[in-house]
Coordinates of C-alpha atoms (C1' of nucleotides) in Angstrom, one line a residue:
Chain A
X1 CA 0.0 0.0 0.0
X2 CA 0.9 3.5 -0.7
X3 CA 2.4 5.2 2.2
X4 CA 2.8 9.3 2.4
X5 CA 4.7 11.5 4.2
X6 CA 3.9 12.4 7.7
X7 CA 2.4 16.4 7.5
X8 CA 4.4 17.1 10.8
X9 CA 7.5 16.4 8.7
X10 CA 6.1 18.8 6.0
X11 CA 5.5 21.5 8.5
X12 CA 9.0 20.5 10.8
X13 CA 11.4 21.7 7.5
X14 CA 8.6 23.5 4.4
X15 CA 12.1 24.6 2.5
X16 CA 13.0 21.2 1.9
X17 CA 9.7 20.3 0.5
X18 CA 8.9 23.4 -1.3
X19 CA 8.8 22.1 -5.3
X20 CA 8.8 18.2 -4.4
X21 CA 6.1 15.7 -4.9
X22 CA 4.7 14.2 -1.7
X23 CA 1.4 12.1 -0.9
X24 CA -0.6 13.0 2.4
X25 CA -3.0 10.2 3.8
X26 CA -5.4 11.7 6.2
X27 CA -9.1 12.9 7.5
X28 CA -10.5 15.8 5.6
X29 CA -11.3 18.6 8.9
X30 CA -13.3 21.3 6.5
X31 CA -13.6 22.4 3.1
X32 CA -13.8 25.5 1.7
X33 CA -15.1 25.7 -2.2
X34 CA -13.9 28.4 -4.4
X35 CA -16.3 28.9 -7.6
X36 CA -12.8 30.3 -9.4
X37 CA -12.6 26.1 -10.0
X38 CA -10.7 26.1 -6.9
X39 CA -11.5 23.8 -3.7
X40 CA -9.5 23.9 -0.5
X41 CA -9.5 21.1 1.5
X42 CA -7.8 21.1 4.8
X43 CA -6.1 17.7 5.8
X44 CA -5.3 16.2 9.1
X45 CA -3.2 13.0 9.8
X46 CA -2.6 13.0 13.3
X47 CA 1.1 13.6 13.0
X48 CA 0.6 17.6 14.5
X49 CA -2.7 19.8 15.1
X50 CA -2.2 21.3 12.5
X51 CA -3.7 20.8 9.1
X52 CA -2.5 20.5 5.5
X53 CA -4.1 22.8 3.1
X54 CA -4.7 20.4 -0.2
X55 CA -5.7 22.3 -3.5
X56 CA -8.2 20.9 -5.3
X57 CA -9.0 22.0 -9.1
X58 CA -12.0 20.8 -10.9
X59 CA -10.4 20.5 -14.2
X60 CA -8.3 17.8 -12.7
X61 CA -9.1 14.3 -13.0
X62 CA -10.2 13.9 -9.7
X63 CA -12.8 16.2 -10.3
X64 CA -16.0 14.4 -10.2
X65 CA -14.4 12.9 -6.9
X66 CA -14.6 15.9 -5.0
X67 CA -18.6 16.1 -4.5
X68 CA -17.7 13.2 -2.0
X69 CA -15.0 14.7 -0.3
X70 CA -16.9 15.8 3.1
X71 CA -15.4 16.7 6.4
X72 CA -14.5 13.6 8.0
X73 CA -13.7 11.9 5.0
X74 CA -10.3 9.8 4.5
X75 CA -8.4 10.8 1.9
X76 CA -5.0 10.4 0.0
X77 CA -3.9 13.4 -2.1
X78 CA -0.2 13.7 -3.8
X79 CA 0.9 16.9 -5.0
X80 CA 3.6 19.3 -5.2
X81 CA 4.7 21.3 -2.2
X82 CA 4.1 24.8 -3.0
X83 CA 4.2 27.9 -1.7
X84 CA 0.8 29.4 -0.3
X85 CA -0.3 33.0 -1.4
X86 CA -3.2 32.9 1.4
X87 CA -2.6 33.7 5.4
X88 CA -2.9 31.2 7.2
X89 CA -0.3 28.9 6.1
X90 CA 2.7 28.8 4.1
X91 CA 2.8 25.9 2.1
X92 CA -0.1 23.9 0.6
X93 CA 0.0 20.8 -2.2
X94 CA -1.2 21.4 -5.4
X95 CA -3.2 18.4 -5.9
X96 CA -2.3 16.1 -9.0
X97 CA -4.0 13.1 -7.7
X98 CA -6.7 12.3 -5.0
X99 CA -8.1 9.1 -3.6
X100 CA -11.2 8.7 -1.2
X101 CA -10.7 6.1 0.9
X102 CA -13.8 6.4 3.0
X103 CA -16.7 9.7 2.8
X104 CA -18.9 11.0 5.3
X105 CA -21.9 12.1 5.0
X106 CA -21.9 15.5 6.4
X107 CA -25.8 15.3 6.9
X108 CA -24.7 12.8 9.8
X109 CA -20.9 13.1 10.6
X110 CA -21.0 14.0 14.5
X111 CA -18.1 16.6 14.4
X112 CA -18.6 19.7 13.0
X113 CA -16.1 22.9 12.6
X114 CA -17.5 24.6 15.7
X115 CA -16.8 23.7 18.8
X116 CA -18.5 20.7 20.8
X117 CA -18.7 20.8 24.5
X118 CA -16.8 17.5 26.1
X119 CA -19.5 16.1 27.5
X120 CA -20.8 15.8 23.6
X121 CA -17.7 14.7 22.9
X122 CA -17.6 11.7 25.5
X123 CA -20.8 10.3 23.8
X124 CA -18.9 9.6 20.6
X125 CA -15.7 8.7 22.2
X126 CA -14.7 6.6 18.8
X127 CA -14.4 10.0 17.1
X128 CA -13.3 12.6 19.3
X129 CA -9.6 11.8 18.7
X130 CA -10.0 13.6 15.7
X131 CA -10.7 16.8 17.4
X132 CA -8.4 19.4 18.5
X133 CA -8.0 19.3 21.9
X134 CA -8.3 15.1 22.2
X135 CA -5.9 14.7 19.6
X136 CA -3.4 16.8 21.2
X137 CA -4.1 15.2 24.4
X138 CA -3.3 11.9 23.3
X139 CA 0.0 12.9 21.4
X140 CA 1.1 14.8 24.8
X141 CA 0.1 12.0 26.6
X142 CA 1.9 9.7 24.3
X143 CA 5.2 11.5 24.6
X144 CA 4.8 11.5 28.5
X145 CA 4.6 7.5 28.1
X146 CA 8.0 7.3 26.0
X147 CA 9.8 10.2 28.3
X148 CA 8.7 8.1 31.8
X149 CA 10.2 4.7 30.1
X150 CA 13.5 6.7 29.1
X151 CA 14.0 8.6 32.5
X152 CA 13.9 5.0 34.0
X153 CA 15.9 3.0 30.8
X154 CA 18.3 5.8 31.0
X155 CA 18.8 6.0 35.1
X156 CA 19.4 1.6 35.0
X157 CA 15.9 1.2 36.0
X158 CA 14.4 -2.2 35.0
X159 CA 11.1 -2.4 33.3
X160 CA 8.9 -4.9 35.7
X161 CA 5.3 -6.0 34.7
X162 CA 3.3 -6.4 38.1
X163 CA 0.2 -8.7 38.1
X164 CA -2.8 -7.1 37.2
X165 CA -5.2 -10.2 38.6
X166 CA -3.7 -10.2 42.4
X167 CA -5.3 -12.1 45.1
X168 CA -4.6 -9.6 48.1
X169 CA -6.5 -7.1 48.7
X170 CA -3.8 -5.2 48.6
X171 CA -3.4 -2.7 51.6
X172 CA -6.5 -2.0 51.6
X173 CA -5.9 1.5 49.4
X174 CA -10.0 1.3 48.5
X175 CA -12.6 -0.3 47.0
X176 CA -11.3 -2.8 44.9
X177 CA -13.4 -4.7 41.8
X178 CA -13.6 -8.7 42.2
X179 CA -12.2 -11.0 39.6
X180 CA -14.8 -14.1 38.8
X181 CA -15.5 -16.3 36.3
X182 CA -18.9 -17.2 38.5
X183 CA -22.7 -16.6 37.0
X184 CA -23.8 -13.9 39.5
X185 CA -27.3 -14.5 37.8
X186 CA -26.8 -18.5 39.7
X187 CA -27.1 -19.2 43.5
X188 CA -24.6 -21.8 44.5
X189 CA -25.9 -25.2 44.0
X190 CA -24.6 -26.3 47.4
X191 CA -26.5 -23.5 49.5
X192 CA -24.8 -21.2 52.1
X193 CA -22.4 -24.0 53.5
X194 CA -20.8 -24.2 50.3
X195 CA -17.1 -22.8 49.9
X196 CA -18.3 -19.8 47.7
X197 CA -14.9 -20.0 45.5
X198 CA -15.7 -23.6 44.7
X199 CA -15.6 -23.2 40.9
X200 CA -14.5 -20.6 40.8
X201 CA -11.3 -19.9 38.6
X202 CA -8.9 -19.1 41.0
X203 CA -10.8 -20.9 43.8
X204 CA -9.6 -18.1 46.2
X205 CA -10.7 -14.3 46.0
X206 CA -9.2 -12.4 43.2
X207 CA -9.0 -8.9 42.3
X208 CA -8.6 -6.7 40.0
X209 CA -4.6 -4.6 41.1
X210 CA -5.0 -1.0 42.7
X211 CA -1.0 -1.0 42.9
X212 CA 1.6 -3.0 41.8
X213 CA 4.0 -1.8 44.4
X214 CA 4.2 -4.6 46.6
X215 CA 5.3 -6.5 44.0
X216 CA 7.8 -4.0 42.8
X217 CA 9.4 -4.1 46.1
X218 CA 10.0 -7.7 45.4
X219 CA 12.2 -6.5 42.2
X220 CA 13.7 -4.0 44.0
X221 CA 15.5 -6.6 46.5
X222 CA 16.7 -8.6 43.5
X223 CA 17.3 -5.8 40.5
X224 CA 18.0 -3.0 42.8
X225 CA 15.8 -0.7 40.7
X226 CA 12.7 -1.3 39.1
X227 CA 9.6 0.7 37.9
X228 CA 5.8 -0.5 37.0
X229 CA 4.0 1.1 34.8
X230 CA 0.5 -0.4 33.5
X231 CA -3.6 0.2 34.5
X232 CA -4.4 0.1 38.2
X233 CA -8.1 0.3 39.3
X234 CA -10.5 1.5 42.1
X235 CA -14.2 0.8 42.5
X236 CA -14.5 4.3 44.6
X237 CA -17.8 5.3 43.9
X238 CA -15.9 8.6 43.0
X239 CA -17.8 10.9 40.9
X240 CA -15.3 14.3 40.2
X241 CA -13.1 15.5 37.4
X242 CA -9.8 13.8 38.9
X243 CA -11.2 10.4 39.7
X244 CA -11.7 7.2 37.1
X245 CA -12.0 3.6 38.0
X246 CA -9.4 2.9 35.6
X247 CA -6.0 4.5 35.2
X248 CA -2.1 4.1 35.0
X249 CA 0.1 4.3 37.3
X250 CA 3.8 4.8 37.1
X251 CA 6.0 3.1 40.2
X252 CA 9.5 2.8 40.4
X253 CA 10.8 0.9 43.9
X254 CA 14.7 1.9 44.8
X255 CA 16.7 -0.5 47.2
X256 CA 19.3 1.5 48.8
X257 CA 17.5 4.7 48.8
X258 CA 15.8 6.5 51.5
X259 CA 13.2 9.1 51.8
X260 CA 15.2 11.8 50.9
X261 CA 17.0 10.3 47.7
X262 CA 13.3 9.0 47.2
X263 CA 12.0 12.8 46.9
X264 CA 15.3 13.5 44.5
X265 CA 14.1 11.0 41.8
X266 CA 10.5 12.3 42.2
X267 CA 11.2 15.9 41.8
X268 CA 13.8 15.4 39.0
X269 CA 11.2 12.8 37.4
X270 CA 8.6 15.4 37.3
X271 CA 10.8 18.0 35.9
X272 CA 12.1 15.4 33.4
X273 CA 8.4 15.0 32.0
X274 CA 7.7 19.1 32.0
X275 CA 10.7 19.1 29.9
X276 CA 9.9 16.9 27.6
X277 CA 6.3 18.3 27.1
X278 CA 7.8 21.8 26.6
X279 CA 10.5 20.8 24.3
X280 CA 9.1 18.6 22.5
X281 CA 4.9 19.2 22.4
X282 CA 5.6 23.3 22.1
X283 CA 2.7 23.5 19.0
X284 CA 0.2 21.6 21.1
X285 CA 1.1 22.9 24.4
X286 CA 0.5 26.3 22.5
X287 CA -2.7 25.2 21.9
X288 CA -3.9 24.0 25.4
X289 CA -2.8 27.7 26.6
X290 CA -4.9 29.5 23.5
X291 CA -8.1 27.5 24.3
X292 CA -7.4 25.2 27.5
X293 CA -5.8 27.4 30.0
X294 CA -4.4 30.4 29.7
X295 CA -2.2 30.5 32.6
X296 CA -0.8 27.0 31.2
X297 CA 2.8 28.3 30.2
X298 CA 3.9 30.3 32.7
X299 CA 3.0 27.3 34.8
X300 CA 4.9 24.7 32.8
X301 CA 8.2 27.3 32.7
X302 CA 8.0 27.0 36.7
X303 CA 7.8 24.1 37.4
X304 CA 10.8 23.1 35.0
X305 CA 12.8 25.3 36.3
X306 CA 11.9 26.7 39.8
X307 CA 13.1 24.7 42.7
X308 CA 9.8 22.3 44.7
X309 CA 9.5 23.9 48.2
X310 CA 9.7 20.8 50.6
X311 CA 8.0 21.1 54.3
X312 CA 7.2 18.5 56.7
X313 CA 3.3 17.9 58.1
X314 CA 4.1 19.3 60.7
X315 CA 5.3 22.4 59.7
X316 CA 2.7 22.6 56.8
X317 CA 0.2 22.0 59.9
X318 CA 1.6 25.4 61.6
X319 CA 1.5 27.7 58.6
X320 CA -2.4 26.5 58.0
X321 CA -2.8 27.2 61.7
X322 CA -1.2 30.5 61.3
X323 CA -2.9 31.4 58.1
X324 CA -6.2 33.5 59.0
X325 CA -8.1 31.5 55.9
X326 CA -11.5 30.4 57.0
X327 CA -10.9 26.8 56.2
X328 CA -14.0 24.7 56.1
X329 CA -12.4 22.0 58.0
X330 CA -10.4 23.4 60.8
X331 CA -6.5 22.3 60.7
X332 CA -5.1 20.1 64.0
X333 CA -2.0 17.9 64.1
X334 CA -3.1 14.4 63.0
X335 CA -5.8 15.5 60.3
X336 CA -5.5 14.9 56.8
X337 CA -4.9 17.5 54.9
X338 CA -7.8 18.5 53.0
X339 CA -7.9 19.4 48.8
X340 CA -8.5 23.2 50.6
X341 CA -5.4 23.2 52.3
X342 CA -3.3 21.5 49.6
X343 CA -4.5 24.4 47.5
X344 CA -4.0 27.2 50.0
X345 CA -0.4 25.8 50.2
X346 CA 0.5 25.0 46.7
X347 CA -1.5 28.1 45.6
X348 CA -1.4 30.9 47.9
X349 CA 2.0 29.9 50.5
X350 CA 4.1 28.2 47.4
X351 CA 3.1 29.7 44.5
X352 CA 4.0 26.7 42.9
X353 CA 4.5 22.5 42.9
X354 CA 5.7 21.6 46.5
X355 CA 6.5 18.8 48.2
X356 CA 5.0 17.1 51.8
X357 CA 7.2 14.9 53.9
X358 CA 6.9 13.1 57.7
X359 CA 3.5 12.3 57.6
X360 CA 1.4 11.2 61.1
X361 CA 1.8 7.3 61.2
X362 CA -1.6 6.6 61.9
X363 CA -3.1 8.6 58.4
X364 CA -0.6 6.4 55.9
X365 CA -0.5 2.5 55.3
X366 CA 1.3 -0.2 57.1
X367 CA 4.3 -0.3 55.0
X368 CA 5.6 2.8 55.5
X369 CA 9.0 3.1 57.6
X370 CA 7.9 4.6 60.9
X371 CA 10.5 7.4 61.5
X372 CA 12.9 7.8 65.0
X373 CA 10.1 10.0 66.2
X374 CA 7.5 7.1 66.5
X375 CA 4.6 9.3 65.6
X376 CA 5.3 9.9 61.9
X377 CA 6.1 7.7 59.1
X378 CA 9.1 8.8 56.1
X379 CA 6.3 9.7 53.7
X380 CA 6.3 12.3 50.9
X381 CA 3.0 13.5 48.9
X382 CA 4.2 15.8 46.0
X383 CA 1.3 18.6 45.6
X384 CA 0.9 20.6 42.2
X385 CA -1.3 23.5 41.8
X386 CA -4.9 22.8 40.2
X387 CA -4.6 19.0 40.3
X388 CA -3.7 18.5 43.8
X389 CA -1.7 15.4 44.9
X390 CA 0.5 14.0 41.7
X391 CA 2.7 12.0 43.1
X392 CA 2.6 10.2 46.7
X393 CA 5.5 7.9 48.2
X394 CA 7.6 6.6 51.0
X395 CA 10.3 4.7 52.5
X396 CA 9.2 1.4 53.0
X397 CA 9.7 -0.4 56.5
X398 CA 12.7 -2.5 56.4
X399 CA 12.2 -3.6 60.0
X400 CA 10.7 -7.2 60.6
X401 CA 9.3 -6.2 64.3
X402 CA 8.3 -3.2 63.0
X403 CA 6.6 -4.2 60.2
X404 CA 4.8 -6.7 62.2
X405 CA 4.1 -4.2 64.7
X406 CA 2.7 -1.8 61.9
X407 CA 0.8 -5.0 60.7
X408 CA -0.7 -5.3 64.2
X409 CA -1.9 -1.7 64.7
X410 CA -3.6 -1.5 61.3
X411 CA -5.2 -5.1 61.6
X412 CA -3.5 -6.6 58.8
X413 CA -3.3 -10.6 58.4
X414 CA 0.0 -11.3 58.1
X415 CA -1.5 -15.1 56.7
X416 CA -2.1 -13.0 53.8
X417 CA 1.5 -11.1 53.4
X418 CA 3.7 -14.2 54.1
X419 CA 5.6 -13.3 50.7
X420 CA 5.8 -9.8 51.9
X421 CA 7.3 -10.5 55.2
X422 CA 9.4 -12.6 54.1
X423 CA 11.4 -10.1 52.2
X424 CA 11.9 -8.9 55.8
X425 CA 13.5 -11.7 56.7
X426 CA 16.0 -12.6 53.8
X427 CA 18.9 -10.1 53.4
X428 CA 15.8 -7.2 54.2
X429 CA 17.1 -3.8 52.2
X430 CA 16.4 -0.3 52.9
X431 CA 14.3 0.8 50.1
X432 CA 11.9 3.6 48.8
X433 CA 9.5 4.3 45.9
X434 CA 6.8 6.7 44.5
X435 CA 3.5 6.2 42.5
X436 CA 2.3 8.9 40.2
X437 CA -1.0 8.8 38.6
X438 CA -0.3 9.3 34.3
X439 CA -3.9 10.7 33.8
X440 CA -3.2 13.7 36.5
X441 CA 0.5 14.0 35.1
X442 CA -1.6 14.7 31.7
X443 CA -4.4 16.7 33.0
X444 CA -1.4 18.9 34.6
X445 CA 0.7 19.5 31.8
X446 CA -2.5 20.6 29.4
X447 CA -4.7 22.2 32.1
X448 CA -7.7 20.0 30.6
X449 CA -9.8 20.3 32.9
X450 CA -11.8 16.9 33.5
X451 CA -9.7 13.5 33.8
X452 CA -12.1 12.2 31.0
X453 CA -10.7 14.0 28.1
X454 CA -7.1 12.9 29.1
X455 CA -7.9 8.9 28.8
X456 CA -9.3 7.7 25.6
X457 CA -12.1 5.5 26.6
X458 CA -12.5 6.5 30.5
X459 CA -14.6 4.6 32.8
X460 CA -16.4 6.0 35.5
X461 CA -19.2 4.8 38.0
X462 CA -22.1 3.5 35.8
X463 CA -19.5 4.3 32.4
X464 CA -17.8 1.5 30.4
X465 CA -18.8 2.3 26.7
X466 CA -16.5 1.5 24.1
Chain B
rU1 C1' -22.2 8.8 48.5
rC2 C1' -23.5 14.1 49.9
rC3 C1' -24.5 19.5 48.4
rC4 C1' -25.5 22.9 44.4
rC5 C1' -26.7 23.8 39.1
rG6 C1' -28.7 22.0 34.6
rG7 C1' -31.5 18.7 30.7
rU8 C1' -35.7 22.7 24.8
rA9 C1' -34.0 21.2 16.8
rG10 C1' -28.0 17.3 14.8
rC11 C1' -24.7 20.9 18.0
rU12 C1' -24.5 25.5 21.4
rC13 C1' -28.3 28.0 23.7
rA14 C1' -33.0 31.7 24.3
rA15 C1' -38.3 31.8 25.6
rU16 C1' -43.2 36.9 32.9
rG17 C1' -47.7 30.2 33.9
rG18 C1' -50.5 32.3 27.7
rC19 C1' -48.6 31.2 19.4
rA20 C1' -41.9 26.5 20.2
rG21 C1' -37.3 30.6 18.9
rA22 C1' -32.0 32.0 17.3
rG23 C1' -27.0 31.0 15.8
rC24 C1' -24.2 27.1 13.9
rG25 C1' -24.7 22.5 11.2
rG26 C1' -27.7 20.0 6.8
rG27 C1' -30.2 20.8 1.8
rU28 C1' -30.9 24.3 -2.5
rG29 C1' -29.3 28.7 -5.1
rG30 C1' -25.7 32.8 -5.4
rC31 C1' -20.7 35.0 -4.6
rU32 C1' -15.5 34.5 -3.5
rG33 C1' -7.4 32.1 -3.5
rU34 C1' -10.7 30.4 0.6
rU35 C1' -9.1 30.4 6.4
rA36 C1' -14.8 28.9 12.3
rA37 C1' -15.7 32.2 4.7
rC38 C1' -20.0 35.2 3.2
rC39 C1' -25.5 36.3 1.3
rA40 C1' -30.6 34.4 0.3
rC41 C1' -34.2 30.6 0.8
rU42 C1' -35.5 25.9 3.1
rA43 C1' -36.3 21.4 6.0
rG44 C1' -35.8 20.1 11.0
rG45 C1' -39.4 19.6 18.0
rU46 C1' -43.4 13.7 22.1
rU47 C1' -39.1 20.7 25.6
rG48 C1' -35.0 13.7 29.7
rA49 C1' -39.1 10.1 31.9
rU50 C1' -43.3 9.8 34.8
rG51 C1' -47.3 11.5 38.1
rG52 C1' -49.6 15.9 39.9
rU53 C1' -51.4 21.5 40.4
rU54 C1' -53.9 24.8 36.7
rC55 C1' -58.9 27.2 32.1
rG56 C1' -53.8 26.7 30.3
rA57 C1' -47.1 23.8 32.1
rG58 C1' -40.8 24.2 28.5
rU59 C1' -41.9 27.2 32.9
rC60 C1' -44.8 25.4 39.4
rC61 C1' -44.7 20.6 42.8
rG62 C1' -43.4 15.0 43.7
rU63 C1' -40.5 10.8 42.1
rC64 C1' -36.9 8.7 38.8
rC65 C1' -32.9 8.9 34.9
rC66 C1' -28.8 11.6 32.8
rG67 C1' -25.0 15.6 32.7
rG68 C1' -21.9 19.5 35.0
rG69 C1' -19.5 22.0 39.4
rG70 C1' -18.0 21.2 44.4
rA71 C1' -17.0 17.8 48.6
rG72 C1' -15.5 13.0 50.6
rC73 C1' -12.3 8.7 49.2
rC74 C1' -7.8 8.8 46.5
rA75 C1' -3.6 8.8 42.1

RNA sequence: UCCCCGGUAGCUCAAUGGCAGAGCGGGUGGCUGUUAACCACUAGGUUGAUGGUUCGAGUCCGUCCCGGGGAGCCA
């Protein structure tokens, strides 16, 4: 099959097109006829937002074609390069040839040249990626995928694939979804004193992962350092513009490392990505701060550069009981910070991303390393503005006793963390890690504002179309 | 799950309890190296569902469904 030239490699060097012969392969976005004999049809491929202006002349070949050639149809048009006499663009191909691989009709094509509102857009989720804003999102998105796998590749991480089916519940981080192959439709044939997981696949519970850390702490003590990176899930009935039931989560595990080496990775890592989205997404980034978010750029250009402030709880506790804001729930050492008070610090004290450390042992999970002070744990949430928490992580408790202990306190089974323990036991490591959630890492670097548009089929309570 | 707001033409939205409307999109015609093109004409409606109040309900009340914003839970 014919194959043409990507139109982001038009647009990256026009001189060294200008004259040739190229063929373009792409989704007509609008048409505009010219009675002169003259019909401009504008392009898309996917390659850049941006469009390739085609120029289409009736006494071509093609002509009797063109009736057919609606917005949203695909199309293949070869043509020389040539320089544009109109505005908006520069060049434009002089069409010798065009093929219609597939019309539209435009009586029925969802999309039109106007503007949808997302929640439209979310209806016809098969098409949307041929708007604006959704394809951008998914090429920034892309790029953020490739730049996390080369931070790691390039920093002797290894690439480990966690379980997604697990059978612990594991640390109880929320509602999880149940993995059966069992008719709920059917009562079991044996009544209530049947083993309910008789017949079933697994014959033991089975779930569906919210985190493949535990596992990548099992790498960690073998490879030294590792990263996850793959779909997590959480049956919250969550219903906001942060929140899905699916998403993908990004978790490297570091033996040798503590807390503070821990925070180094993180905070490089996130100005790693920034980076990358800035260097190398500048048209669509452009775009999000045109139509998206105006304050977008400025924000990106900070957090690249500027350094992350770093406070512990407890010192992020006194400046919110200093601060004469009204908060709705009133700050005291032991609460959990609230999205209010994450925002009053990363918005109004900060002015920028910022970092939490030393949380109170009682708010975090068992397997955090309780620090010399007993009452907190060596814990770091990293807080950006708008989005809220991006990144959260910890050092994880080496200590057999004290993991027990921890265990204990939090009314853990350790029947059901044998494996886990274990690792305690033989040649234990100190070790640290971080999770960061890839559709708020998106949402934050395009200022879209709803979690929905950043994922291309999202699922939410009551939502799994597609 | 809780609080608030909303659901009217394909899309985005108007309409004191009193004739169902506009812009865009579609169709037809005109005009033009066009740029969200422009001009004229035209088709297009069970006002989310259901029950009630009223001479009369898109509008008021009850219940349900769906969407948005915020909160909680979290990434």
């Amino acid at each position: 099959m014919e194959k043409g030239v990507p139109i982001a490699n038009l647009f990256g060097d026009e001189q060294k097109w200008l004259g040739k012969t190229v063929i373009v392969q792409g989704w007509v976005k609008t048409r505009r006829d010219s009675k002169a004999g003259v019909c401009f049809i504008e392009v898309n491929d996917g390659s850049t937002l941006k469009g390739l202006q085609v120029l289409a002349e009736e006494d071509k070949n093609y002509a009797g074609l063109l009736a057919k050639v609606t917005t949203g149809s695909a199309i293949l048009a070869e043509g020389v390069v040539s320089a544009s006499p109109g505005k908006g663009q520069r060049i434009e191909l002089r069409a010798e040839r065009i093929h219609l691989y597939g019309s539209a009709d435009p009586a029925t094509y969802p999309l039109q040249k106007k503007r949808h509102s997302f929640e439209y857009l979310r209806q016809i989720a098969h098409l949307r990626p041929r708007t604006n804003t959704l394809g951008a999102a998914a090429r920034v998105r892309s790029r953020l995928s490739f730049a996390i796998h080369q931070f790691f590749q390039l920093r002797g991480f290894h690439y480990i694939h966690t379980p997604i089916i697990t059978a612990s519940d594991c640390e109880g981080a929320g509602e999880i979804f149940r993995v059966t192959t069992l008719d709920p439709t059917r009562p079991l044939a044996g009544g209530v004193s049947e083993d309910p997981y008789r017949g079933d696949f697994f014959a033991r519970p089975a779930f569906l992962t919210v985190s493949g850390q535990l596992q990548a702490e099992i790498f960690a003590l073998a490879l030294g350092k590792v990263y996850t990176f793959g779909p997590t899930f959480r049956a919250e009935n969550s219903n906001t513009s942060r929140h899905l039931a699916e998403f993908w989560m990004v978790e490297p595990e570091m033996a040798f490392h503590d807390l503070g080496d821990d925070l180094e990775v993180a905070l490089a890592f996130i100005r790693h990505l920034v980076e990358v989205v800035l260097n190398e997404c500048e048209e669509d980034v452009e775009f999000f701060g045109r139509f998206i978010d105006s304050e977008l750029p400025a924000r990106l250009q900070n957090a690249a550069k500027s350094s992350f402030e770093v406070i512990t709880y407890t010192d992020a506790v006194d400046i919110l009981k200093r601060s004469r804001e009204g908060f709705v729930y009133p700050v005291e050492w032991g609460i959990d910070l609230q999205a209010e008070h994450e925002r009053y610090l990363t918005e109004k004290v900060f002015g920028g991303p910022a970092a939490i450390i030393d949380f109170p042992r009682a708010l975090k999970p068992f397997y955090m390393r309780v620090n010399d002070d007993e009452k907190t744990v060596a814990a770091m949430d990293i807080l950006v503005p708008g989005t809220g928490e991006i990144i959260g992580g910890s050092q994880r408790e080496e200590r057999l006793e004290m993991l027990l202990e921890q265990m204990r306190l939090k009314g853990i089974p350790a029947d059901d963390y044998r494996w886990y323990i274990e690792l305690r036991e033989f040649g234990s490591a100190p070790h640290s890690g971080f999770g960061l959630g890839l559709e708020r890492l998106v949402q934050f670097v395009t200022g879209i504002p709803n979690i929905r548009e950043v994922i291309a089929f999202p699922r939410t309570p009551g939502h799994a179309e597609f």
